[in-house]
mmCIF file of C-alpha atoms in Angstrom:
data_model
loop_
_atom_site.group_PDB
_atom_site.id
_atom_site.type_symbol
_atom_site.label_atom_id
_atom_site.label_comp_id
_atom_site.label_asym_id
_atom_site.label_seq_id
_atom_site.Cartn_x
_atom_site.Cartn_y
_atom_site.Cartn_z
ATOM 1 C CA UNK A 1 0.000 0.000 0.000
ATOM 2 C CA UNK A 2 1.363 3.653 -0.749
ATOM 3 C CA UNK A 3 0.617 7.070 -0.687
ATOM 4 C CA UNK A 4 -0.201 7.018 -4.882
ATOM 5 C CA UNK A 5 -2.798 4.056 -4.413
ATOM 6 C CA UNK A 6 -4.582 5.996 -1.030
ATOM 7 C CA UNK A 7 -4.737 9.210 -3.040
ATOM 8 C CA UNK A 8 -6.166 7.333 -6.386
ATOM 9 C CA UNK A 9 -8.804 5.833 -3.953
ATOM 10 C CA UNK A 10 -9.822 8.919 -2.271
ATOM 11 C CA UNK A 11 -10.220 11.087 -5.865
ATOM 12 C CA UNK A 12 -11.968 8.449 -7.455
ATOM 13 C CA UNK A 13 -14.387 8.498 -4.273
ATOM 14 C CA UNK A 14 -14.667 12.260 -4.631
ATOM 15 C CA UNK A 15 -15.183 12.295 -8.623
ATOM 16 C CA UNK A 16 -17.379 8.742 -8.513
ATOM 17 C CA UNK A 17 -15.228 7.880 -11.754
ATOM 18 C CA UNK A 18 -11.993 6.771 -12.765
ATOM 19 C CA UNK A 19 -11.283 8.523 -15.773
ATOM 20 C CA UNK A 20 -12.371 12.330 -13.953
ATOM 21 C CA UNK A 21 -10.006 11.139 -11.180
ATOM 22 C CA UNK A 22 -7.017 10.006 -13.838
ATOM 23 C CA UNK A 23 -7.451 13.581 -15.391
ATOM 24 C CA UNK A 24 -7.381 15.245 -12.040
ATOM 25 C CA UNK A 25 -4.309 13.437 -10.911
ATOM 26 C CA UNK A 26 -2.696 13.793 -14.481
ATOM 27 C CA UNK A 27 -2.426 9.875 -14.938
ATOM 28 C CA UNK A 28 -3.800 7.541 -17.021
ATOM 29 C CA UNK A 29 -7.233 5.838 -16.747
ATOM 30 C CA UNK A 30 -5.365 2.603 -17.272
ATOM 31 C CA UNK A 31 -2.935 3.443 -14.047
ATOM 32 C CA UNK A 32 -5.873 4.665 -12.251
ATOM 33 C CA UNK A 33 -7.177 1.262 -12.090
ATOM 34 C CA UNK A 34 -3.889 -0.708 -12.013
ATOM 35 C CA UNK A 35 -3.561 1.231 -8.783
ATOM 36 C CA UNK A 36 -7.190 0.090 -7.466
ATOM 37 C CA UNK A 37 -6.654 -3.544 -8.227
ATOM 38 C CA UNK A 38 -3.485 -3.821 -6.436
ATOM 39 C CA UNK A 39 -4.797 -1.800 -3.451
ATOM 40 C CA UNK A 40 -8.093 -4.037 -3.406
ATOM 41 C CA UNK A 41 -5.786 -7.136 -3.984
ATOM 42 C CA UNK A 42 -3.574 -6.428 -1.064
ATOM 43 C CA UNK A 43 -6.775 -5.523 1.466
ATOM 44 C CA UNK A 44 -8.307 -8.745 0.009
ATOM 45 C CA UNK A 45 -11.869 -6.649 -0.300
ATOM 46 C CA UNK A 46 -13.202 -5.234 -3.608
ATOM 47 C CA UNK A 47 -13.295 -1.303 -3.076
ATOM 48 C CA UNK A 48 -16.025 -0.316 -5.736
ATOM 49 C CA UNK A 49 -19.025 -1.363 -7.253
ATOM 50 C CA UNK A 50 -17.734 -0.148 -10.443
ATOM 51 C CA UNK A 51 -20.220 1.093 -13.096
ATOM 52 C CA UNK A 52 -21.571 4.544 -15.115
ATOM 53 C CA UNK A 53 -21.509 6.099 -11.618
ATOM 54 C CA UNK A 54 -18.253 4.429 -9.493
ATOM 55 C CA UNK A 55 -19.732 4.083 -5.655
ATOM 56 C CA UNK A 56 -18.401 2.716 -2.122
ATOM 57 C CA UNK A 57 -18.744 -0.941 -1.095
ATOM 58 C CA UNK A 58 -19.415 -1.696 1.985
ATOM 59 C CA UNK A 59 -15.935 -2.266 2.700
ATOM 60 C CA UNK A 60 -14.694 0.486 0.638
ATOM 61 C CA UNK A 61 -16.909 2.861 3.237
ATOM 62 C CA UNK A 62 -14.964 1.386 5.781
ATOM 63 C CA UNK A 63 -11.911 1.840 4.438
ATOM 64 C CA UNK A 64 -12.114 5.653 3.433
ATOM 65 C CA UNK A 65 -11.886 7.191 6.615
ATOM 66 C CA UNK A 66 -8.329 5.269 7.128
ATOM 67 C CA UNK A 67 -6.941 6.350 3.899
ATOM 68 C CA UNK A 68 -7.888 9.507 4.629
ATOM 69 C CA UNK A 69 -6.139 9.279 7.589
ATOM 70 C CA UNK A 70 -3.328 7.941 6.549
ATOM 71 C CA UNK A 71 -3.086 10.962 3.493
ATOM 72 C CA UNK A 72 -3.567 13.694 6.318
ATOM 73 C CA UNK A 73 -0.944 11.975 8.238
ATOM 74 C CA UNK A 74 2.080 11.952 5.459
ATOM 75 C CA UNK A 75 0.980 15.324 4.731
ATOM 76 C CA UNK A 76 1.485 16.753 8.137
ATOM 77 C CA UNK A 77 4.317 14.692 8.212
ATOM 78 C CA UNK A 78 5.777 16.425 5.063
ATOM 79 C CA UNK A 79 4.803 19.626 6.547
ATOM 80 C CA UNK A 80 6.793 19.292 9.624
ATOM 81 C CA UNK A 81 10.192 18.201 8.380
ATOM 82 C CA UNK A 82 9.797 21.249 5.731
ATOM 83 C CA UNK A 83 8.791 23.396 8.951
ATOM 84 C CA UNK A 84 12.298 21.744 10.678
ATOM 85 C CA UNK A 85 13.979 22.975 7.582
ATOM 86 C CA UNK A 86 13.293 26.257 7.892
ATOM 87 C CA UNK A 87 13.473 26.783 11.649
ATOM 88 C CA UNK A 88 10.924 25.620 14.467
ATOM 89 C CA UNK A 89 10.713 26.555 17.926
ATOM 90 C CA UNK A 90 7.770 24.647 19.838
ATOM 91 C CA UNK A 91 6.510 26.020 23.575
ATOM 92 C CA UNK A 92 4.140 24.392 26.095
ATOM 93 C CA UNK A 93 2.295 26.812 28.703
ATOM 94 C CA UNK A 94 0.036 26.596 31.507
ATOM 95 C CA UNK A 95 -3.082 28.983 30.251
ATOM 96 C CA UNK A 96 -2.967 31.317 32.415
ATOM 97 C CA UNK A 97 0.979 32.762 31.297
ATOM 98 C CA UNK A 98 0.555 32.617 27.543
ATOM 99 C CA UNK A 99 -1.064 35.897 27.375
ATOM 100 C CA UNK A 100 1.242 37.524 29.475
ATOM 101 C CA UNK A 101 4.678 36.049 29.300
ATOM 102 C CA UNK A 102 4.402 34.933 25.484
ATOM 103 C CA UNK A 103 2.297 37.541 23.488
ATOM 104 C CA UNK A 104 4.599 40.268 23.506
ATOM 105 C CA UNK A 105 8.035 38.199 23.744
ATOM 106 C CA UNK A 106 6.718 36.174 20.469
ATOM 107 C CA UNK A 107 6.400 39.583 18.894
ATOM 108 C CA UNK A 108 10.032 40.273 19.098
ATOM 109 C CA UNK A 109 10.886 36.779 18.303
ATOM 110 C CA UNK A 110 9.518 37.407 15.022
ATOM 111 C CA UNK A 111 10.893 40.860 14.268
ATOM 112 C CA UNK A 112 14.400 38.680 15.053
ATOM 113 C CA UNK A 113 13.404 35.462 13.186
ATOM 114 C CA UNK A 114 10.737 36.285 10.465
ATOM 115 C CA UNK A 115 10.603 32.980 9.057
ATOM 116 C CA UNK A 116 11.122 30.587 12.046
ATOM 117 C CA UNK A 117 7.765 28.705 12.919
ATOM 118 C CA UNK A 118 6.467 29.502 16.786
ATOM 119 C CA UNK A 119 3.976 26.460 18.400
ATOM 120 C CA UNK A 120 2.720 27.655 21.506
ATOM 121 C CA UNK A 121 0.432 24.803 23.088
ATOM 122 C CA UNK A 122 -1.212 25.516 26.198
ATOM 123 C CA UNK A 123 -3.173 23.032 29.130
ATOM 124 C CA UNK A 124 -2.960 22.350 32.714
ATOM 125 C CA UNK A 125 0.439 21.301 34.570
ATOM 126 C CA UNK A 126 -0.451 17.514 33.721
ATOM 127 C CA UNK A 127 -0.386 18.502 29.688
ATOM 128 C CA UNK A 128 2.766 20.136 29.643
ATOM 129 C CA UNK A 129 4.814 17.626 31.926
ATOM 130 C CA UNK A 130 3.372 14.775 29.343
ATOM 131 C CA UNK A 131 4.351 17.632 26.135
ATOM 132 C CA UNK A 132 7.511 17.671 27.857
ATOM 133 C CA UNK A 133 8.084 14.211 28.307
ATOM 134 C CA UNK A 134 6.638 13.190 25.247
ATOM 135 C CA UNK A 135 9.075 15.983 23.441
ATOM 136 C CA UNK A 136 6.125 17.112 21.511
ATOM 137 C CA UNK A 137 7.733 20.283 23.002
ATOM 138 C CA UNK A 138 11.249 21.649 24.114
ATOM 139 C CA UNK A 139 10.176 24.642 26.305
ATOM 140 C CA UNK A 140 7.855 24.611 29.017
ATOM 141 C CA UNK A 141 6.466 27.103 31.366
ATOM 142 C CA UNK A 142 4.410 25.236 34.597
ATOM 143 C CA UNK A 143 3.660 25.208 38.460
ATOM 144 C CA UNK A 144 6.957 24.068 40.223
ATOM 145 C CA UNK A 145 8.108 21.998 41.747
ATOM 146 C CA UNK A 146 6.723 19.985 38.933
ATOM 147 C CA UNK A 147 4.641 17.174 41.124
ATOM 148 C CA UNK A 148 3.752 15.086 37.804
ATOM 149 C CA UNK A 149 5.599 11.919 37.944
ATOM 150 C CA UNK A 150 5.831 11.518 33.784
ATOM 151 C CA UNK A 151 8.357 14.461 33.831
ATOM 152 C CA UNK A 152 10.472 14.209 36.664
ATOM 153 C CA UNK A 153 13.937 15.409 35.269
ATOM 154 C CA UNK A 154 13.071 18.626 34.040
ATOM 155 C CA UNK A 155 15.518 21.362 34.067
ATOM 156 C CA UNK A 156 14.245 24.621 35.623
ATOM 157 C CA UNK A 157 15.959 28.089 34.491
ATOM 158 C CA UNK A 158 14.013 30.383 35.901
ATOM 159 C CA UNK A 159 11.591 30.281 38.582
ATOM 160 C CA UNK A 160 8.705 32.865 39.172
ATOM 161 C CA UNK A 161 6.566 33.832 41.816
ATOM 162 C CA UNK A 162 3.120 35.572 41.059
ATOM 163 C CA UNK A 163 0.929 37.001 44.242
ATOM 164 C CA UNK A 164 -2.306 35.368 43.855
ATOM 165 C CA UNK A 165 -4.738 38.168 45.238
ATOM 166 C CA UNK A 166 -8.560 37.718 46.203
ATOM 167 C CA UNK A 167 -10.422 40.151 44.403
ATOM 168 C CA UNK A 168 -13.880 41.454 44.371
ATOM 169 C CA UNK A 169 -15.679 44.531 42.487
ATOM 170 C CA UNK A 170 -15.341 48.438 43.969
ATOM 171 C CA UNK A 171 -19.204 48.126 44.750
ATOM 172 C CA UNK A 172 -18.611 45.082 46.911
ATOM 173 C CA UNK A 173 -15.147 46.391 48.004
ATOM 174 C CA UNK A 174 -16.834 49.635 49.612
ATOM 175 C CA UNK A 175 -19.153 47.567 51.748
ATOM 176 C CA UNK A 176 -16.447 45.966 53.167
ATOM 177 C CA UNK A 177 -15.117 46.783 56.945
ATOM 178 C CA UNK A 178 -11.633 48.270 56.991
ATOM 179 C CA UNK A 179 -10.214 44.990 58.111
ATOM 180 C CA UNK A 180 -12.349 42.506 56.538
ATOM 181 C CA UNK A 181 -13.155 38.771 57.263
ATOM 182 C CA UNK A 182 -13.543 35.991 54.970
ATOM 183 C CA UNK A 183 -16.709 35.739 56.064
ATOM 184 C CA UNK A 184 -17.307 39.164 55.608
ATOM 185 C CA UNK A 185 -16.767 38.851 51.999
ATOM 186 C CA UNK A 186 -18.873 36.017 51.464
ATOM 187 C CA UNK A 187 -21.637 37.783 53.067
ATOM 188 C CA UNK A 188 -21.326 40.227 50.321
ATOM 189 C CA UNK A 189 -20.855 37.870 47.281
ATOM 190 C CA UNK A 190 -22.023 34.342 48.211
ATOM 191 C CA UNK A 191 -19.894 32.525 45.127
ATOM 192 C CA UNK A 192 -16.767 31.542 45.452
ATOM 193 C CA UNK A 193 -14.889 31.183 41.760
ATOM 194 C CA UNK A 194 -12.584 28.298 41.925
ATOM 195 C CA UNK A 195 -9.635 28.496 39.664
ATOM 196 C CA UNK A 196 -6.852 25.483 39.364
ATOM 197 C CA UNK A 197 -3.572 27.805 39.759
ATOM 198 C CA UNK A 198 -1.527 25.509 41.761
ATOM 199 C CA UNK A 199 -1.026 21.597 41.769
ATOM 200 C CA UNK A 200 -2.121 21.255 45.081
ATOM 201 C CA UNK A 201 -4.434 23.757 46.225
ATOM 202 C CA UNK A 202 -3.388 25.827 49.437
ATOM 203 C CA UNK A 203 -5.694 25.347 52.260
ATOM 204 C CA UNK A 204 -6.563 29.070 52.331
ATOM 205 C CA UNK A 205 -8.046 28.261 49.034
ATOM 206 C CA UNK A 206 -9.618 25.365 49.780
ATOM 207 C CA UNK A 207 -11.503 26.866 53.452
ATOM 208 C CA UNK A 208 -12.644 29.955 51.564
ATOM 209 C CA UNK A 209 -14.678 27.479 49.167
ATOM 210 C CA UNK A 210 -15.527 25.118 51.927
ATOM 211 C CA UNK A 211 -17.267 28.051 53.695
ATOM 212 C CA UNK A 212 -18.938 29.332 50.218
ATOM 213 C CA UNK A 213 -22.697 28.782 49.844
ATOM 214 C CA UNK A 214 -21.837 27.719 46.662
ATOM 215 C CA UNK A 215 -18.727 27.272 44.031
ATOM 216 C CA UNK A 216 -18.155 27.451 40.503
ATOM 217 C CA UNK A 217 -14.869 26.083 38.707
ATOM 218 C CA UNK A 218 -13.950 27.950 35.363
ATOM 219 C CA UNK A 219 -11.518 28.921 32.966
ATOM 220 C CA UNK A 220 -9.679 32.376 33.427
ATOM 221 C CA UNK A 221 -11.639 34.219 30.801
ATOM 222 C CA UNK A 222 -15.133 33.066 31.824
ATOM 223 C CA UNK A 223 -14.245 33.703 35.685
ATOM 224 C CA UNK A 224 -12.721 37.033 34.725
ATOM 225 C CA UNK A 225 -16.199 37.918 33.500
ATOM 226 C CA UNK A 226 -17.946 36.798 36.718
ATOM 227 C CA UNK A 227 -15.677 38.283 38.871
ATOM 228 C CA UNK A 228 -16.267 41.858 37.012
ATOM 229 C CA UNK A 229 -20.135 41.536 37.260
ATOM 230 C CA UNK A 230 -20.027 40.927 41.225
ATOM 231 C CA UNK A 231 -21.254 37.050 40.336
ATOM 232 C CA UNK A 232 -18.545 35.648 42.595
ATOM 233 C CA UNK A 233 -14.900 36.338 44.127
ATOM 234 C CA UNK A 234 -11.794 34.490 44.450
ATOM 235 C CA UNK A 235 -7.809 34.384 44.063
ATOM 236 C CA UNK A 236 -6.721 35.402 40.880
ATOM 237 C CA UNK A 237 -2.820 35.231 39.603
ATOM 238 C CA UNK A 238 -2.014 38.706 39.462
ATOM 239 C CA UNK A 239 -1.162 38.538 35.823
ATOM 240 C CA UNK A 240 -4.471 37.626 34.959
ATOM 241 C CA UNK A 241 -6.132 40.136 36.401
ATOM 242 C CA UNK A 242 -3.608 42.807 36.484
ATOM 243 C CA UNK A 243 -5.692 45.178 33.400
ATOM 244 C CA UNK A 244 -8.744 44.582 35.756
ATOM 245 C CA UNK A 245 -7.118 45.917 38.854
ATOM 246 C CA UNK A 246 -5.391 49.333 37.176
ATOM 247 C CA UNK A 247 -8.924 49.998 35.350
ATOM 248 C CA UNK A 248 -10.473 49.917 38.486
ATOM 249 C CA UNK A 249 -12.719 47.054 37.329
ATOM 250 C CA UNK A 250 -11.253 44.628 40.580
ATOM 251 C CA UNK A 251 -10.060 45.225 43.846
ATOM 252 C CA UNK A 252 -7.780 43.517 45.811
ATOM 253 C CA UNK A 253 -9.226 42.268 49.226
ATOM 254 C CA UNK A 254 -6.485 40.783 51.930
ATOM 255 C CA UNK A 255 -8.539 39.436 55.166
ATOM 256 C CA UNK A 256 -7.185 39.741 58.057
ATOM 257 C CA UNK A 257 -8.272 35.786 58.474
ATOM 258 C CA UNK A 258 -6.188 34.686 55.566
ATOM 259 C CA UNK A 259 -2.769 34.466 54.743
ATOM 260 C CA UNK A 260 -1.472 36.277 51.482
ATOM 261 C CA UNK A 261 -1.229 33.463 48.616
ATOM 262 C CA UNK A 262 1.065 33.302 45.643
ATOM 263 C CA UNK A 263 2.068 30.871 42.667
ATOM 264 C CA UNK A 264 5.321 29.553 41.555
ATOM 265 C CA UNK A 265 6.185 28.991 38.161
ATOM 266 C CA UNK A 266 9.258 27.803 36.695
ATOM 267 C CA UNK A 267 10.404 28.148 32.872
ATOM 268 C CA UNK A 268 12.068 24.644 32.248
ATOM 269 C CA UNK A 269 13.610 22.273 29.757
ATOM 270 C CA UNK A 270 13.851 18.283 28.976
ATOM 271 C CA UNK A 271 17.303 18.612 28.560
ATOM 272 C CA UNK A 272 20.175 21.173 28.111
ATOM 273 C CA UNK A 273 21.034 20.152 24.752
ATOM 274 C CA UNK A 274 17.873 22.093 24.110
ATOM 275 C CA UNK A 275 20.179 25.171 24.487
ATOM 276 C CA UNK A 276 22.387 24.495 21.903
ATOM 277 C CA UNK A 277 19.788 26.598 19.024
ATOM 278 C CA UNK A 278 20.454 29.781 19.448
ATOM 279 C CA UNK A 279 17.047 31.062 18.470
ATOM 280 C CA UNK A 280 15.577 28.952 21.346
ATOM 281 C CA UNK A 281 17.987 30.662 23.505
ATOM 282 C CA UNK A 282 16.568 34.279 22.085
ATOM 283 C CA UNK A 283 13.543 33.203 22.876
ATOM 284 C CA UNK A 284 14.029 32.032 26.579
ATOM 285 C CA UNK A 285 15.709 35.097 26.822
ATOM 286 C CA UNK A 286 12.469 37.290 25.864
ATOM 287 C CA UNK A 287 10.185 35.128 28.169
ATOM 288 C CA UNK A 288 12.615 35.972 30.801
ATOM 289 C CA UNK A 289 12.251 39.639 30.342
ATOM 290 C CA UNK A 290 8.698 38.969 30.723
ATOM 291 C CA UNK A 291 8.815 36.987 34.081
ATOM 292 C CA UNK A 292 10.863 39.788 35.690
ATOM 293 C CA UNK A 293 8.104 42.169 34.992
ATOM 294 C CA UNK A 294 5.136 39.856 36.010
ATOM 295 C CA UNK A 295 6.471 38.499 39.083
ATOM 296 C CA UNK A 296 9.282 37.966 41.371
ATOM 297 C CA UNK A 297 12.636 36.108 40.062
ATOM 298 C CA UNK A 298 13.147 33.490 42.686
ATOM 299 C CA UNK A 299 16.150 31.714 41.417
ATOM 300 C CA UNK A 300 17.746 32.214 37.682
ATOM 301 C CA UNK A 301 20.181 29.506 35.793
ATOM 302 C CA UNK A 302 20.565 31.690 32.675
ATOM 303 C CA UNK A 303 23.401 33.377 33.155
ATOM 304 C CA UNK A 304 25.076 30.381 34.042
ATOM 305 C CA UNK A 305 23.393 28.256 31.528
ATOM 306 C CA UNK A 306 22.874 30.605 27.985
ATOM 307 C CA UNK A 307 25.666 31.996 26.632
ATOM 308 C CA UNK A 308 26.481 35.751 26.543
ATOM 309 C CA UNK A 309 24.127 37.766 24.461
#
């Protein structure tokens, strides 16, 4: 079976005749259907119910998805080693720091490396350890210490701390004794938005919702939007909600019942080799720049690790 004998099949399906499909493909009628008996001969099935109008056996409907499969596949395949060709850099990110650690460094990737190909794929901490692992990609930004047993020997070059601030709207914030009490807060806005920023979820987290009348779990940009209509508070990574807070559309509540939260993040890679492309190393070094302005540097390898700009 080849790639010439899954394409023949899948034009003929499309044109329901042989000799549209030969003129399509720019071969003859007479290869067209070489190609078809040798594919049906090796799948021991017959394909067609050949005729004015060619159409699908039975087993030919069964088969078409997996050719098509298997075309889509070689073609993505092709795509990708002409992508490696000219220059690919591939990123994993937890959600909630590809808007504000990636947008603006990608932007001056690009003015660097016009024609270098950027994949940023984003998930939970469990996605990128398994991206990691699975070297589907060779940057990572995620929660650390990385807890996920897949990806255990990850190399960490910069490490971040966020504040993680509970925030509600200035109409709720103004009702609100000087020194206010969780409970006070709750008595306010009844809704506690639950938000997966850490791997294990402090316990000042985890009361707050406990002594909710009720809880809601959703992504940033949905709980964003709750948050600004007074349907709910909770603790927000300051990155995500940093616009919100210097519009005035959030304020930042500390209660004198709960301590101040924050997130660690840590920029990491499989392996070191991974620091051998210099445009990789650009990069890192833009995402860096980043970090220092959205958080707190906790610990930094770079200058020991990249080589001198």
């Amino acid at each position: 079976m080849d790639l010439d004998q899954l394409r023949t099949f899948d034009r003929i399906v499309r044109e329901q005749s042989f000799t549209k499909a030969a003129a399509y493909l720019n071969i003859t009628q007479a290869t067209a259907s070489m190609r078809m008996r040798a594919l049906e001969q090796l799948l021991g099935v017959t394909l067609f119910v050949r005729g004015r109008t060619v159409t699908l056996t039975d087993q030919g409907m069964t088969f078409l998805p997996f050719a098509r499969r298997m075309i889509g596949t070689a073609q993505e395949a092709r795509e990708a080693l002409r992508r490696v060709e000219r220059g690919r850099i591939t990123i994993a990110s937890l959600r909630s720091l590809v808007s504000p650690l990636i947008t603006e460094s990608l932007l001056r990737f690009q003015e660097k490396y016009p024609s270098v190909d950027v994949v940023v794929n984003e998930g939970r901490q469990a996605q990128i350890a398994e991206m990691l692992h699975e070297r589907q990609s060779e940057l990572g930004i995620l929660c650390w210490p990385n807890l996920e047993p897949l990806a255990v020997d990850l190399v960490p070059l910069l490490t971040m701390r966020e504040r993680v601030p509970l925030v509600v709207t200035p109409e709720i914030a103004v009702k609100l004794p000087a020194r206010p009490t969780l409970a006070n807060i709750l008595d306010h806005v009844p809704r506690v938005i639950s938000l997966r920023w850490w791997q294990v979820e402090p316990e000042g987290a985890s009361a707050f919702t406990r002594m909710a009348q009720t809880s809601v779990e959703l992504p940033t940009g949905p709980a964003r939007r709750l948050a600004i209509k007074g349907e709910g508070t909770g603790f927000f990574v300051q990155s995500a909600i940093a616009d919100d807070l210097a519009a005035g559309r959030l304020v930042e509540i500390q209660p004198v019942d709960a301590e101040p939260l924050h997130r660690d993040t840590a920029m990491v890679v499989r392996s070191l080799a991974a620091l051998d492309r210099p445009m990789l190393v650009d990069f890192i070094r833009e995402i860096a720049g980043e970090c220092a302005r959205v958080g707190t540097i906790l610990d930094s390898r770079l200058e020991d690790l990249l080589p001198a700009a």
